[in-house]
Coordinates of C-alpha atoms in Angstrom, one line a residue:
M132 CA 0.0 0.2 -0.1
S133 CA 1.4 3.2 -1.0
T134 CA 2.0 5.9 1.5
S135 CA -0.1 9.2 0.6
R136 CA 1.8 12.3 -0.7
P137 CA 0.6 16.0 -0.1
I138 CA -1.1 17.5 -2.9
T139 CA 0.1 20.7 -4.7
S140 CA -2.3 23.6 -4.5
D141 CA -3.1 23.4 -7.9
E142 CA -3.9 19.6 -7.3
H143 CA -6.1 20.8 -4.5
V144 CA -8.2 23.1 -6.7
E145 CA -8.6 20.9 -9.5
I146 CA -10.0 18.2 -7.1
M147 CA -12.3 20.5 -5.6
K148 CA -13.7 21.7 -9.1
T149 CA -14.1 18.0 -9.7
M150 CA -15.9 17.1 -6.5
S151 CA -18.1 19.9 -7.1
E152 CA -19.2 19.4 -10.5
T153 CA -20.6 16.7 -12.6
H154 CA -18.3 14.2 -14.3
I155 CA -19.0 11.1 -16.0
G156 CA -19.4 8.3 -13.4
I157 CA -18.6 11.0 -10.8
R158 CA -21.4 13.1 -9.4
P159 CA -20.8 16.1 -7.0
N160 CA -20.4 15.6 -3.1
P161 CA -20.3 19.2 -1.6
E162 CA -20.4 17.4 1.9
I163 CA -16.9 16.0 0.9
V164 CA -15.4 19.5 -0.3
H165 CA -16.3 20.7 3.2
I166 CA -14.9 18.2 5.0
L167 CA -11.6 18.7 2.9
T168 CA -11.7 22.4 3.2
I169 CA -11.7 21.9 7.0
E170 CA -8.9 19.6 7.1
C171 CA -6.6 21.5 4.9
S172 CA -7.7 25.2 7.1
T173 CA -7.3 23.3 10.4
G174 CA -4.9 20.0 9.4
L175 CA -7.3 17.9 11.6
R176 CA -7.6 14.4 10.9
L177 CA -10.4 13.2 9.0
S178 CA -11.9 10.7 12.1
D179 CA -12.1 14.0 14.0
I180 CA -13.5 16.2 11.4
L181 CA -16.2 13.3 10.8
A182 CA -17.0 13.3 14.8
M183 CA -17.0 17.2 15.1
K184 CA -20.2 18.9 16.4
L185 CA -21.2 22.6 16.9
S186 CA -21.2 22.2 20.8
D187 CA -17.3 21.6 20.2
F188 CA -16.6 24.8 19.1
Y189 CA -16.4 27.7 21.8
L190 CA -15.9 31.4 22.1
T191 CA -12.6 32.7 24.0
D192 CA -11.1 36.4 23.9
S193 CA -9.0 35.6 21.5
G194 CA -11.4 33.6 19.1
Y195 CA -13.2 30.8 18.5
R196 CA -11.7 27.3 19.3
L197 CA -12.4 23.6 19.0
K198 CA -12.4 21.3 21.9
I199 CA -11.9 17.8 20.7
R200 CA -10.2 14.3 21.9
E201 CA -8.5 12.9 18.8
Q202 CA -9.9 9.6 17.6
K203 CA -6.1 8.2 16.9
T204 CA -4.5 9.5 19.9
G205 CA -7.0 10.1 22.6
K206 CA -5.1 13.7 22.9
E207 CA -7.6 16.4 24.1
R208 CA -6.8 19.6 21.6
N209 CA -8.1 22.9 21.5
V210 CA -7.6 24.0 18.2
P211 CA -7.8 27.7 17.1
I212 CA -10.5 28.2 14.4
P213 CA -10.0 31.6 12.5
L214 CA -13.9 33.8 12.2
E215 CA -14.5 32.9 8.5
L216 CA -13.6 28.9 9.1
H217 CA -16.5 28.8 12.2
H218 CA -18.7 30.6 10.1
Y219 CA -17.9 28.3 7.1
I220 CA -19.0 25.2 9.3
S221 CA -21.6 26.8 10.9
E222 CA -23.3 28.1 8.0
Y223 CA -23.2 24.4 6.6
A224 CA -24.5 23.0 9.8
M225 CA -27.7 24.8 10.0
A226 CA -28.2 24.5 6.4
K227 CA -28.3 21.0 7.1
G228 CA -30.1 21.4 10.1
C229 CA -27.6 19.9 12.6
R230 CA -28.5 20.3 16.2
R231 CA -25.7 21.2 18.3
D232 CA -25.0 18.1 19.7
E233 CA -25.4 16.3 17.1
K234 CA -22.3 15.1 14.2
I235 CA -22.2 17.9 11.4
F236 CA -20.9 15.1 8.7
K237 CA -23.0 12.1 8.2
L238 CA -20.1 9.8 5.9
T239 CA -18.1 7.2 7.2
P240 CA -14.2 7.5 6.5
R241 CA -14.3 4.3 3.8
A242 CA -17.3 6.4 1.8
V243 CA -15.0 9.4 2.0
T244 CA -11.9 7.5 1.2
K245 CA -13.7 5.5 -1.6
Y246 CA -15.0 9.2 -3.2
I247 CA -11.2 10.6 -3.1
K248 CA -9.9 7.5 -5.0
K249 CA -12.0 7.4 -7.4
V250 CA -11.3 11.3 -8.2
A251 CA -8.2 11.1 -8.0
D252 CA -8.3 8.2 -10.4
Y253 CA -10.3 10.2 -12.6
L254 CA -7.6 12.9 -12.4
G255 CA -4.9 10.5 -12.9
L256 CA -3.7 11.4 -9.5
E257 CA -1.6 8.7 -7.4
N258 CA -0.9 8.5 -3.5
V259 CA -3.6 10.8 -2.8
S260 CA -5.8 9.7 0.3
S261 CA -7.5 12.5 3.0
H262 CA -4.3 12.4 4.6
S263 CA -3.0 14.6 1.8
W264 CA -4.6 17.2 2.9
R265 CA -3.5 17.2 6.1
K266 CA 0.0 17.4 4.7
L267 CA -1.1 20.1 2.5
Y268 CA -1.8 22.0 6.0
A269 CA 1.8 21.3 7.4
L270 CA 3.5 21.9 4.6
S271 CA 1.4 25.5 4.4
V272 CA 2.4 26.0 8.2
Y273 CA 5.9 25.2 7.7
E274 CA 6.2 27.8 4.9
K275 CA 4.3 30.7 6.7
T276 CA 6.4 30.1 9.8
G277 CA 10.0 30.3 7.8
N278 CA 10.6 26.4 8.0
D279 CA 9.6 26.1 11.5
I280 CA 9.6 22.6 11.8
V281 CA 8.7 22.4 15.7
A282 CA 5.8 24.5 14.9
V283 CA 4.6 22.2 12.3
Q284 CA 4.9 19.4 15.0
Q285 CA 3.0 21.4 17.6
A286 CA 0.3 22.2 15.1
L287 CA -0.2 18.7 14.0
L288 CA 0.4 17.3 17.3
H289 CA 3.2 14.6 16.5
S290 CA 4.7 12.9 19.3
S291 CA 8.1 13.5 17.7
L292 CA 10.4 15.5 15.1
A293 CA 10.7 12.3 13.0
V294 CA 6.9 11.8 12.3
T295 CA 6.9 15.4 11.2
Q296 CA 9.9 15.4 9.0
R297 CA 8.3 12.2 7.1
Y298 CA 4.9 14.2 6.4
L299 CA 7.3 17.1 5.3
N300 CA 9.2 14.9 2.9
R301 CA 12.3 16.9 4.7
R302 CA 15.4 15.9 6.7
S303 CA 17.8 17.8 8.4
E304 CA 21.3 17.5 7.6
K305 CA 22.1 16.4 10.9
L306 CA 19.8 13.4 10.4
E307 CA 21.1 12.7 7.1
Q308 CA 24.8 12.6 8.4
V309 CA 23.3 10.2 11.2
L310 CA 21.4 7.8 8.6
Q311 CA 24.8 7.7 6.4

């Protein structure tokens, strides 16, 4: 099984456009478009997005935050959420008639994964999965922080720098020397 890779910004736009329009063998799926928009904006894992409820959001003096317990690690996270993203999620949930205490998205991880694979195959893209959007987020944080890999590690709640380096496909010179 291949490891997912980060998608490029151009691939992101192409995939999202394809998911939003009708193509031969592919129906539009706005729910998955919303899920992936949240993933590349927050770095949250798919499982955490699918578990998200409106009641998980709260307002602080510095803005909105999302309180979650990561499905994979069990770690509690309080994720800063930009105002625009909070409105985007809230409007989507309200349009769907979601109550505060119910999941915003009703899809399974398998359904999302299958749809992404179908779209990626249609576009001729390899090694693309929902995790590709988390990796796109990681690269964005890396670039915005002037290549601060520790900031990326903290943003993704990785337990080790080595995991973050694999995400970014980056190795420090010291690590290179040790591995040679």
